[in-house]
Amino acid sequence: EPEVTQTPSHQVTQMGQEVILRCVPISNHLYFYWYRQILGQKVEFLVSFYNNEISEKSEIFDDQFSVERPDGSNFTLKIRSTKLEDSAMYFCASSPGTASDTQYFGPGTRLTVL
Amino acid sequence: DQQVKQNSPSLSVQEGRISILNCDYTNSMFDYFLWYKKYPAEGPTFLISISSIKDKNEDGRFTVFLNKSAKHLSLHIVPSQPGDSAVYFCAASARRGTYKYIFGTGTRLKVLA
């Protein structure tokens, strides 16, 4: 069964450093998403991406964040200058983008900012 | 942001019995609802969904009920199995103009053998 994959599974970085989290969505899906879950809190929407542009973003997704689909398979989330409060699980998701709107999630990347 | 609420943080059920997980929402624009299961160190796994035009959807041991007037949905698992032990998240979406999901805080289900 096709699945969303994410790398790395765990990323440790120093405050102020840039990080790039990588995702490979399900191959025939058209919509891509990033969510995050701070420990003990809800899964929160960050951004959706379609046709090589951001279609929606939350207030969390400020100028420190960016997304890119650099080739036909990868979807990345970049945090330019990490803060302690960026420590969280980051989940990538994808959906077909048609009548079937279900989003399928990857296993997540645990980001730890020291 | 409390648009989707799961008021029970945990639930314990005996194997073979019914598990009922509840979810309430406040936004009347929501028209699509989903349940995800999550094991530790894994991503949310899609279980079952329901559109607001229905009031029930079944898939094997899993049934989701939607009560629009009460803004309430529930997930029934019958019979419960030890492998069902996980955190269950309710999510909702207002699909007109947005694709984002709003998640509840989750209910940790423990099925006792």
mmCIF file with all atom_site columns, C-alpha atoms in Angstrom, chain A residues 2-92:
data_model
loop_
_atom_site.group_PDB
_atom_site.id
_atom_site.type_symbol
_atom_site.label_atom_id
_atom_site.label_alt_id
_atom_site.label_comp_id
_atom_site.label_asym_id
_atom_site.label_entity_id
_atom_site.label_seq_id
_atom_site.pdbx_PDB_ins_code
_atom_site.Cartn_x
_atom_site.Cartn_y
_atom_site.Cartn_z
_atom_site.occupancy
_atom_site.B_iso_or_equiv
_atom_site.pdbx_formal_charge
_atom_site.auth_seq_id
_atom_site.auth_comp_id
_atom_site.auth_asym_id
_atom_site.auth_atom_id
_atom_site.pdbx_PDB_model_num
ATOM 1  C CA . PRO A 1 2  ? 1.436  3.420  -0.939 1.00 0.00 ? 2  PRO A CA 1
ATOM 2  C CA . GLU A 1 3  ? 2.492  5.551  1.997  1.00 0.00 ? 3  GLU A CA 1
ATOM 3  C CA . VAL A 1 4  ? 3.939  8.927  2.851  1.00 0.00 ? 4  VAL A CA 1
ATOM 4  C CA . THR A 1 5  ? 7.557  8.771  3.973  1.00 0.00 ? 5  THR A CA 1
ATOM 5  C CA . GLN A 1 6  ? 9.552  11.332 5.942  1.00 0.00 ? 6  GLN A CA 1
ATOM 6  C CA . THR A 1 7  ? 13.220 11.840 6.682  1.00 0.00 ? 7  THR A CA 1
ATOM 7  C CA . PRO A 1 8  ? 14.915 12.138 9.059  1.00 0.00 ? 8  PRO A CA 1
ATOM 8  C CA . SER A 1 9  ? 12.937 10.482 11.816 1.00 0.00 ? 9  SER A CA 1
ATOM 9  C CA . HIS A 1 10 ? 14.695 12.644 14.399 1.00 0.00 ? 10 HIS A CA 1
ATOM 10 C CA . GLN A 1 11 ? 16.548 15.924 13.901 1.00 0.00 ? 11 GLN A CA 1
ATOM 11 C CA . VAL A 1 12 ? 18.467 17.698 16.643 1.00 0.00 ? 12 VAL A CA 1
ATOM 12 C CA . THR A 1 13 ? 19.612 21.242 15.980 1.00 0.00 ? 13 THR A CA 1
ATOM 13 C CA . GLN A 1 14 ? 20.914 24.302 17.773 1.00 0.00 ? 14 GLN A CA 1
ATOM 14 C CA . MET A 1 15 ? 18.725 27.348 18.175 1.00 0.00 ? 15 MET A CA 1
ATOM 15 C CA . GLY A 1 16 ? 19.172 29.717 15.251 1.00 0.00 ? 16 GLY A CA 1
ATOM 16 C CA . GLN A 1 17 ? 20.155 26.998 12.789 1.00 0.00 ? 17 GLN A CA 1
ATOM 17 C CA . GLU A 1 18 ? 18.260 26.191 9.626  1.00 0.00 ? 18 GLU A CA 1
ATOM 18 C CA . VAL A 1 19 ? 16.620 22.803 9.219  1.00 0.00 ? 19 VAL A CA 1
ATOM 19 C CA . ILE A 1 20 ? 14.996 21.101 6.253  1.00 0.00 ? 20 ILE A CA 1
ATOM 20 C CA . LEU A 1 21 ? 12.486 18.343 6.825  1.00 0.00 ? 21 LEU A CA 1
ATOM 21 C CA . ARG A 1 22 ? 11.805 16.075 3.891  1.00 0.00 ? 22 ARG A CA 1
ATOM 22 C CA . CYS A 1 23 ? 8.751  14.199 2.750  1.00 0.00 ? 23 CYS A CA 1
ATOM 23 C CA . VAL A 1 24 ? 7.864  11.958 -0.148 1.00 0.00 ? 24 VAL A CA 1
ATOM 24 C CA . PRO A 1 25 ? 4.081  12.112 -0.621 1.00 0.00 ? 25 PRO A CA 1
ATOM 25 C CA . ILE A 1 26 ? 2.018  9.333  -2.188 1.00 0.00 ? 26 ILE A CA 1
ATOM 26 C CA . SER A 1 27 ? 2.889  9.402  -5.867 1.00 0.00 ? 27 SER A CA 1
ATOM 27 C CA . ASN A 1 28 ? -0.450 10.271 -7.500 1.00 0.00 ? 28 ASN A CA 1
ATOM 28 C CA . HIS A 1 29 ? -1.509 12.790 -4.880 1.00 0.00 ? 29 HIS A CA 1
ATOM 29 C CA . LEU A 1 30 ? -1.844 16.457 -5.755 1.00 0.00 ? 30 LEU A CA 1
ATOM 30 C CA . TYR A 1 31 ? -2.185 18.212 -2.387 1.00 0.00 ? 31 TYR A CA 1
ATOM 31 C CA . PHE A 1 32 ? 0.511  18.289 0.235  1.00 0.00 ? 32 PHE A CA 1
ATOM 32 C CA . TYR A 1 33 ? 0.449  19.455 3.828  1.00 0.00 ? 33 TYR A CA 1
ATOM 33 C CA . TRP A 1 34 ? 2.558  20.011 6.887  1.00 0.00 ? 34 TRP A CA 1
ATOM 34 C CA . TYR A 1 35 ? 1.208  19.709 10.399 1.00 0.00 ? 35 TYR A CA 1
ATOM 35 C CA . ARG A 1 36 ? 2.985  19.769 13.720 1.00 0.00 ? 36 ARG A CA 1
ATOM 36 C CA . GLN A 1 37 ? 2.316  18.430 17.190 1.00 0.00 ? 37 GLN A CA 1
ATOM 37 C CA . ILE A 1 38 ? 4.053  19.992 20.161 1.00 0.00 ? 38 ILE A CA 1
ATOM 38 C CA . LEU A 1 39 ? 4.415  17.440 22.966 1.00 0.00 ? 39 LEU A CA 1
ATOM 39 C CA . GLY A 1 40 ? 1.140  17.039 24.813 1.00 0.00 ? 40 GLY A CA 1
ATOM 40 C CA . GLN A 1 41 ? -0.781 19.307 22.446 1.00 0.00 ? 41 GLN A CA 1
ATOM 41 C CA . LYS A 1 42 ? -3.016 18.978 19.414 1.00 0.00 ? 42 LYS A CA 1
ATOM 42 C CA . VAL A 1 43 ? -1.934 18.239 15.885 1.00 0.00 ? 43 VAL A CA 1
ATOM 43 C CA . GLU A 1 44 ? -1.955 21.683 14.238 1.00 0.00 ? 44 GLU A CA 1
ATOM 44 C CA . PHE A 1 45 ? -2.173 22.619 10.579 1.00 0.00 ? 45 PHE A CA 1
ATOM 45 C CA . LEU A 1 46 ? 0.766  24.589 9.184  1.00 0.00 ? 46 LEU A CA 1
ATOM 46 C CA . VAL A 1 47 ? 0.402  24.806 5.413  1.00 0.00 ? 47 VAL A CA 1
ATOM 47 C CA . SER A 1 48 ? -1.150 23.261 2.330  1.00 0.00 ? 48 SER A CA 1
ATOM 48 C CA . PHE A 1 49 ? 0.482  23.218 -1.088 1.00 0.00 ? 49 PHE A CA 1
ATOM 49 C CA . TYR A 1 50 ? -0.978 22.616 -4.523 1.00 0.00 ? 50 TYR A CA 1
ATOM 50 C CA . ASN A 1 51 ? 0.241  23.187 -8.049 1.00 0.00 ? 51 ASN A CA 1
ATOM 51 C CA . ASN A 1 52 ? 3.599  24.459 -6.808 1.00 0.00 ? 52 ASN A CA 1
ATOM 52 C CA . GLU A 1 53 ? 2.232  27.140 -4.557 1.00 0.00 ? 53 GLU A CA 1
ATOM 53 C CA . ILE A 1 54 ? 0.909  27.577 -1.060 1.00 0.00 ? 54 ILE A CA 1
ATOM 54 C CA . SER A 1 55 ? -2.874 27.299 -1.057 1.00 0.00 ? 55 SER A CA 1
ATOM 55 C CA . GLU A 1 56 ? -3.388 27.973 2.636  1.00 0.00 ? 56 GLU A CA 1
ATOM 56 C CA . LYS A 1 57 ? -1.288 28.634 5.711  1.00 0.00 ? 57 LYS A CA 1
ATOM 57 C CA . SER A 1 58 ? -1.906 29.083 9.402  1.00 0.00 ? 58 SER A CA 1
ATOM 58 C CA . GLU A 1 59 ? -0.755 31.898 11.644 1.00 0.00 ? 59 GLU A CA 1
ATOM 59 C CA . ILE A 1 60 ? 2.002  29.593 12.887 1.00 0.00 ? 60 ILE A CA 1
ATOM 60 C CA . PHE A 1 61 ? 3.515  29.506 9.403  1.00 0.00 ? 61 PHE A CA 1
ATOM 61 C CA . ASP A 1 62 ? 5.395  32.802 9.554  1.00 0.00 ? 62 ASP A CA 1
ATOM 62 C CA . ASP A 1 63 ? 8.339  34.102 7.532  1.00 0.00 ? 63 ASP A CA 1
ATOM 63 C CA . GLN A 1 64 ? 10.677 31.620 9.206  1.00 0.00 ? 64 GLN A CA 1
ATOM 64 C CA . PHE A 1 65 ? 8.925  28.767 7.427  1.00 0.00 ? 65 PHE A CA 1
ATOM 65 C CA . SER A 1 66 ? 8.930  27.880 3.761  1.00 0.00 ? 66 SER A CA 1
ATOM 66 C CA . VAL A 1 67 ? 7.891  24.898 1.674  1.00 0.00 ? 67 VAL A CA 1
ATOM 67 C CA . GLU A 1 68 ? 9.113  23.649 -1.641 1.00 0.00 ? 68 GLU A CA 1
ATOM 68 C CA . ARG A 1 69 ? 8.580  20.827 -4.071 1.00 0.00 ? 69 ARG A CA 1
ATOM 69 C CA . PRO A 1 70 ? 12.077 20.749 -5.552 1.00 0.00 ? 70 PRO A CA 1
ATOM 70 C CA . ASP A 1 71 ? 11.385 17.803 -7.876 1.00 0.00 ? 71 ASP A CA 1
ATOM 71 C CA . GLY A 1 72 ? 8.562  15.451 -8.804 1.00 0.00 ? 72 GLY A CA 1
ATOM 72 C CA . SER A 1 73 ? 8.672  13.446 -5.619 1.00 0.00 ? 73 SER A CA 1
ATOM 73 C CA . ASN A 1 74 ? 9.958  15.442 -2.641 1.00 0.00 ? 74 ASN A CA 1
ATOM 74 C CA . PHE A 1 75 ? 8.158  18.019 -0.541 1.00 0.00 ? 75 PHE A CA 1
ATOM 75 C CA . THR A 1 76 ? 10.209 19.950 1.999  1.00 0.00 ? 76 THR A CA 1
ATOM 76 C CA . LEU A 1 77 ? 9.625  22.187 4.993  1.00 0.00 ? 77 LEU A CA 1
ATOM 77 C CA . LYS A 1 78 ? 12.402 24.629 5.833  1.00 0.00 ? 78 LYS A CA 1
ATOM 78 C CA . ILE A 1 79 ? 12.699 26.493 9.105  1.00 0.00 ? 79 ILE A CA 1
ATOM 79 C CA . ARG A 1 80 ? 15.212 29.289 8.592  1.00 0.00 ? 80 ARG A CA 1
ATOM 80 C CA . SER A 1 81 ? 16.242 30.120 12.143 1.00 0.00 ? 81 SER A CA 1
ATOM 81 C CA . THR A 1 82 ? 14.949 27.598 14.622 1.00 0.00 ? 82 THR A CA 1
ATOM 82 C CA . LYS A 1 83 ? 13.614 28.577 18.037 1.00 0.00 ? 83 LYS A CA 1
ATOM 83 C CA . LEU A 1 84 ? 13.193 26.448 21.119 1.00 0.00 ? 84 LEU A CA 1
ATOM 84 C CA . GLU A 1 85 ? 9.432  26.504 20.631 1.00 0.00 ? 85 GLU A CA 1
ATOM 85 C CA . ASP A 1 86 ? 9.800  24.888 17.199 1.00 0.00 ? 86 ASP A CA 1
ATOM 86 C CA . SER A 1 87 ? 10.561 21.605 18.960 1.00 0.00 ? 87 SER A CA 1
ATOM 87 C CA . ALA A 1 88 ? 7.730  19.296 17.913 1.00 0.00 ? 88 ALA A CA 1
ATOM 88 C CA . MET A 1 89 ? 6.744  16.355 15.748 1.00 0.00 ? 89 MET A CA 1
ATOM 89 C CA . TYR A 1 90 ? 6.277  17.493 12.169 1.00 0.00 ? 90 TYR A CA 1
ATOM 90 C CA . PHE A 1 91 ? 3.915  15.455 10.023 1.00 0.00 ? 91 PHE A CA 1
ATOM 91 C CA . CYS A 1 92 ? 3.690  15.584 6.270  1.00 0.00 ? 92 CYS A CA 1
#
